[in-house]
PDB file of C-alpha atoms in Angstrom:
ATOM      1  CA  MET A 856      78.415 102.602 123.152  1.00  0.00           C
ATOM      2  CA  THR A 857      79.251  98.949 123.611  1.00  0.00           C
ATOM      3  CA  ALA A 858      80.370  96.225 121.270  1.00  0.00           C
ATOM      4  CA  LYS A 859      77.575  94.758 119.170  1.00  0.00           C
ATOM      5  CA  ILE A 860      79.375  91.409 118.817  1.00  0.00           C
ATOM      6  CA  ALA A 861      79.025  88.895 121.663  1.00  0.00           C
ATOM      7  CA  TYR A 862      82.106  87.035 122.861  1.00  0.00           C
ATOM      8  CA  ASP A 863      80.184  83.742 122.939  1.00  0.00           C
ATOM      9  CA  ASP A 864      79.216  84.147 119.264  1.00  0.00           C
ATOM     10  CA  VAL A 865      82.822  84.365 118.062  1.00  0.00           C
ATOM     11  CA  GLU A 866      85.260  81.521 117.426  1.00  0.00           C
ATOM     12  CA  VAL A 867      88.910  81.430 116.446  1.00  0.00           C
ATOM     13  CA  GLY A 868      88.897  81.712 112.666  1.00  0.00           C
ATOM     14  CA  THR A 869      85.819  83.957 112.490  1.00  0.00           C
ATOM     15  CA  GLU A 870      86.369  86.212 109.475  1.00  0.00           C
ATOM     16  CA  LEU A 871      85.497  89.894 109.573  1.00  0.00           C
ATOM     17  CA  PRO A 872      84.064  91.583 106.466  1.00  0.00           C
ATOM     18  CA  ALA A 873      86.992  92.533 104.215  1.00  0.00           C
ATOM     19  CA  ARG A 874      87.326  96.166 103.185  1.00  0.00           C
ATOM     20  CA  SER A 875      89.122  98.236 100.569  1.00  0.00           C
ATOM     21  CA  PHE A 876      90.133 101.819 101.264  1.00  0.00           C
ATOM     22  CA  PRO A 877      91.063 104.069  98.337  1.00  0.00           C
ATOM     23  CA  VAL A 878      93.708 106.733  98.960  1.00  0.00           C
ATOM     24  CA  ASN A 879      94.812 109.514  96.643  1.00  0.00           C
ATOM     25  CA  ARG A 880      96.999 112.604  96.939  1.00  0.00           C
ATOM     26  CA  ALA A 881      94.070 114.728  98.150  1.00  0.00           C
ATOM     27  CA  THR A 882      93.436 112.201 100.942  1.00  0.00           C
ATOM     28  CA  LEU A 883      97.068 112.545 102.045  1.00  0.00           C
ATOM     29  CA  VAL A 884      96.867 116.346 102.108  1.00  0.00           C
ATOM     30  CA  GLN A 885      93.684 116.160 104.190  1.00  0.00           C
ATOM     31  CA  TYR A 886      95.321 113.718 106.607  1.00  0.00           C
ATOM     32  CA  ALA A 887      98.410 115.929 106.859  1.00  0.00           C
ATOM     33  CA  GLY A 888      96.192 118.845 107.842  1.00  0.00           C
ATOM     34  CA  ALA A 889      94.354 116.798 110.460  1.00  0.00           C
ATOM     35  CA  SER A 890      97.470 115.165 111.915  1.00  0.00           C
ATOM     36  CA  GLY A 891      99.969 117.996 111.545  1.00  0.00           C
ATOM     37  CA  ASP A 892     102.367 115.627 109.730  1.00  0.00           C
ATOM     38  CA  PHE A 893     103.506 117.653 106.732  1.00  0.00           C
ATOM     39  CA  ASN A 894     106.584 115.565 105.933  1.00  0.00           C
ATOM     40  CA  PRO A 895     107.175 116.129 102.189  1.00  0.00           C
ATOM     41  CA  ILE A 896     107.445 112.379 101.491  1.00  0.00           C
ATOM     42  CA  HIS A 897     103.643 112.401 101.820  1.00  0.00           C
ATOM     43  CA  TRP A 898     102.935 115.092  99.216  1.00  0.00           C
ATOM     44  CA  ASN A 899     106.053 116.062  97.219  1.00  0.00           C
ATOM     45  CA  GLU A 900     106.925 113.535  94.512  1.00  0.00           C
ATOM     46  CA  LYS A 901     110.303 115.110  93.717  1.00  0.00           C
ATOM     47  CA  PHE A 902     111.376 115.065  97.368  1.00  0.00           C
ATOM     48  CA  ALA A 903     110.117 111.509  97.937  1.00  0.00           C
ATOM     49  CA  LYS A 904     112.148 110.245  94.976  1.00  0.00           C
ATOM     50  CA  GLU A 905     115.242 112.203  96.070  1.00  0.00           C
ATOM     51  CA  VAL A 906     115.229 110.342  99.397  1.00  0.00           C
ATOM     52  CA  GLY A 907     114.930 106.958  97.660  1.00  0.00           C
ATOM     53  CA  LEU A 908     111.200 106.315  97.703  1.00  0.00           C
ATOM     54  CA  PRO A 909     109.410 105.164  94.534  1.00  0.00           C
ATOM     55  CA  ASP A 910     106.869 108.022  94.829  1.00  0.00           C
ATOM     56  CA  VAL A 911     104.804 109.804  97.458  1.00  0.00           C
ATOM     57  CA  ILE A 912     103.770 107.428 100.244  1.00  0.00           C
ATOM     58  CA  ALA A 913     100.829 107.383 102.633  1.00  0.00           C
ATOM     59  CA  HIS A 914     101.398 108.241 106.284  1.00  0.00           C
ATOM     60  CA  GLY A 915     101.986 105.138 108.388  1.00  0.00           C
ATOM     61  CA  MET A 916      99.426 106.243 110.963  1.00  0.00           C
ATOM     62  CA  PHE A 917      96.887 106.815 108.183  1.00  0.00           C
ATOM     63  CA  THR A 918      97.443 103.260 106.963  1.00  0.00           C
ATOM     64  CA  MET A 919      97.034 101.944 110.513  1.00  0.00           C
ATOM     65  CA  ALA A 920      93.834 103.945 110.990  1.00  0.00           C
ATOM     66  CA  GLU A 921      92.274 102.669 107.791  1.00  0.00           C
ATOM     67  CA  ALA A 922      93.191  99.072 108.675  1.00  0.00           C
ATOM     68  CA  VAL A 923      91.681  99.152 112.173  1.00  0.00           C
ATOM     69  CA  ARG A 924      88.382 100.399 110.734  1.00  0.00           C
ATOM     70  CA  VAL A 925      87.688  96.793 109.721  1.00  0.00           C
ATOM     71  CA  VAL A 926      87.645  95.903 113.424  1.00  0.00           C
ATOM     72  CA  THR A 927      85.844  98.988 114.749  1.00  0.00           C
ATOM     73  CA  ASP A 928      83.143  98.687 112.080  1.00  0.00           C
ATOM     74  CA  TRP A 929      82.713  94.982 112.902  1.00  0.00           C
ATOM     75  CA  VAL A 930      82.512  95.451 116.652  1.00  0.00           C
ATOM     76  CA  GLY A 931      80.463  98.665 116.408  1.00  0.00           C
ATOM     77  CA  ASP A 932      82.402 100.610 119.041  1.00  0.00           C
ATOM     78  CA  PRO A 933      85.859 102.154 118.541  1.00  0.00           C
ATOM     79  CA  GLY A 934      86.132 102.332 122.339  1.00  0.00           C
ATOM     80  CA  ALA A 935      86.177  98.534 122.473  1.00  0.00           C
ATOM     81  CA  VAL A 936      89.752  98.473 121.145  1.00  0.00           C
ATOM     82  CA  VAL A 937      92.033  97.514 124.039  1.00  0.00           C
ATOM     83  CA  ASP A 938      95.355  97.256 122.170  1.00  0.00           C
ATOM     84  CA  TYR A 939      96.580  97.714 118.609  1.00  0.00           C
ATOM     85  CA  GLY A 940     100.028  97.241 117.153  1.00  0.00           C
ATOM     86  CA  VAL A 941     101.639  96.776 113.757  1.00  0.00           C
ATOM     87  CA  ARG A 942     105.002  96.516 112.075  1.00  0.00           C
ATOM     88  CA  PHE A 943     105.441  98.694 109.000  1.00  0.00           C
ATOM     89  CA  THR A 944     106.726  96.408 106.239  1.00  0.00           C
ATOM     90  CA  LYS A 945     106.258  98.352 102.971  1.00  0.00           C
ATOM     91  CA  PRO A 946     104.983 101.838 102.204  1.00  0.00           C
ATOM     92  CA  VAL A 947     101.653 102.501 100.519  1.00  0.00           C
ATOM     93  CA  VAL A 948     102.785 104.189  97.307  1.00  0.00           C
ATOM     94  CA  VAL A 949     100.261 106.763  96.086  1.00  0.00           C
ATOM     95  CA  PRO A 950     100.781 107.756  92.444  1.00  0.00           C
ATOM     96  CA  ASN A 951      99.545 111.082  91.137  1.00  0.00           C
ATOM     97  CA  ASP A 952      96.887 109.715  88.791  1.00  0.00           C
ATOM     98  CA  ASP A 953      93.139 109.183  88.707  1.00  0.00           C
ATOM     99  CA  ARG A 954      93.372 105.886  90.631  1.00  0.00           C
ATOM    100  CA  GLY A 955      95.777 106.538  93.494  1.00  0.00           C
ATOM    101  CA  ALA A 956      96.228 103.452  95.672  1.00  0.00           C
ATOM    102  CA  VAL A 957      93.983 101.009  97.508  1.00  0.00           C
ATOM    103  CA  ILE A 958      94.570  99.573 100.967  1.00  0.00           C
ATOM    104  CA  GLU A 959      93.055  96.065 101.234  1.00  0.00           C
ATOM    105  CA  VAL A 960      92.271  94.704 104.698  1.00  0.00           C
ATOM    106  CA  ILE A 961      91.246  91.204 105.766  1.00  0.00           C
ATOM    107  CA  GLY A 962      90.608  90.380 109.433  1.00  0.00           C
ATOM    108  CA  LYS A 963      90.252  87.092 111.278  1.00  0.00           C
ATOM    109  CA  VAL A 964      89.859  86.235 114.954  1.00  0.00           C
ATOM    110  CA  GLY A 965      93.215  84.742 115.902  1.00  0.00           C
ATOM    111  CA  ALA A 966      92.577  84.026 119.579  1.00  0.00           C
ATOM    112  CA  LYS A 967      89.929  84.203 122.272  1.00  0.00           C
ATOM    113  CA  LEU A 968      91.449  85.781 125.365  1.00  0.00           C
ATOM    114  CA  ASP A 969      90.310  86.421 128.916  1.00  0.00           C
ATOM    115  CA  ASP A 970      87.799  89.038 130.057  1.00  0.00           C
ATOM    116  CA  ASN A 971      85.634  88.911 126.890  1.00  0.00           C
ATOM    117  CA  THR A 972      88.501  89.991 124.646  1.00  0.00           C
ATOM    118  CA  VAL A 973      89.629  88.550 121.328  1.00  0.00           C
ATOM    119  CA  ARG A 974      92.690  89.138 119.187  1.00  0.00           C
ATOM    120  CA  VAL A 975      91.960  90.000 115.589  1.00  0.00           C
ATOM    121  CA  ASP A 976      94.787  89.462 113.109  1.00  0.00           C
ATOM    122  CA  LEU A 977      94.769  91.778 110.100  1.00  0.00           C
ATOM    123  CA  THR A 978      96.293  91.208 106.678  1.00  0.00           C
ATOM    124  CA  VAL A 979      96.909  94.596 105.103  1.00  0.00           C
ATOM    125  CA  THR A 980      98.098  94.932 101.508  1.00  0.00           C
ATOM    126  CA  SER A 981      98.396  97.536  98.789  1.00  0.00           C
ATOM    127  CA  GLY A 982      99.354  96.861  95.216  1.00  0.00           C
ATOM    128  CA  GLY A 983      99.763  93.182  96.049  1.00  0.00           C
ATOM    129  CA  LEU A 984     102.361  93.880  98.770  1.00  0.00           C
ATOM    130  CA  LYS A 985     101.933  93.386 102.503  1.00  0.00           C
ATOM    131  CA  VAL A 986     102.215  96.896 103.965  1.00  0.00           C
ATOM    132  CA  LEU A 987     101.612  96.088 107.646  1.00  0.00           C
ATOM    133  CA  GLY A 988     102.991  93.044 109.409  1.00  0.00           C
ATOM    134  CA  MET A 989     102.127  91.657 112.829  1.00  0.00           C
ATOM    135  CA  SER A 990      98.944  93.720 112.675  1.00  0.00           C
ATOM    136  CA  ARG A 991      96.971  92.681 115.731  1.00  0.00           C
ATOM    137  CA  VAL A 992      94.038  94.244 117.507  1.00  0.00           C
ATOM    138  CA  VAL A 993      92.707  93.208 120.915  1.00  0.00           C
ATOM    139  CA  VAL A 994      89.061  94.132 121.284  1.00  0.00           C
ATOM    140  CA  ARG A 995      86.567  93.707 124.146  1.00  0.00           C
ATOM    141  CA  LEU A 996      83.290  92.140 123.080  1.00  0.00           C
ATOM    142  CA  ALA A 997      79.860  92.158 124.710  1.00  0.00           C
TER     143      ALA A 997
END
């Protein structure tokens, strides 16, 4: 597969389609099984509160994975990602109710780089709070 977006068709400021990703307790259990990360802060409300968290929180790597989907869906090829980094700023709190939480992601091309690559800057929030800071993805375009 190759990127479906052409480097010449992209400018600094190009906005990617925004996405919302719902997450509930079942999602966290499924991710724990897939990742092997069974830390109780991701599934046990009592334990999470005992260690000072407001409630169960989503895995950081899960949050990162959901956020980068905005870029991989836009470019059409997950293999086009050259580099990806974030700073964890706030946890995604996932209450045990019918709604759970929602991770909101907005992406914008922040820079055109060499070798047909661009840097996409992501704004990632949940519950009105920024949950990932310095979220940047370098992706190679066609």
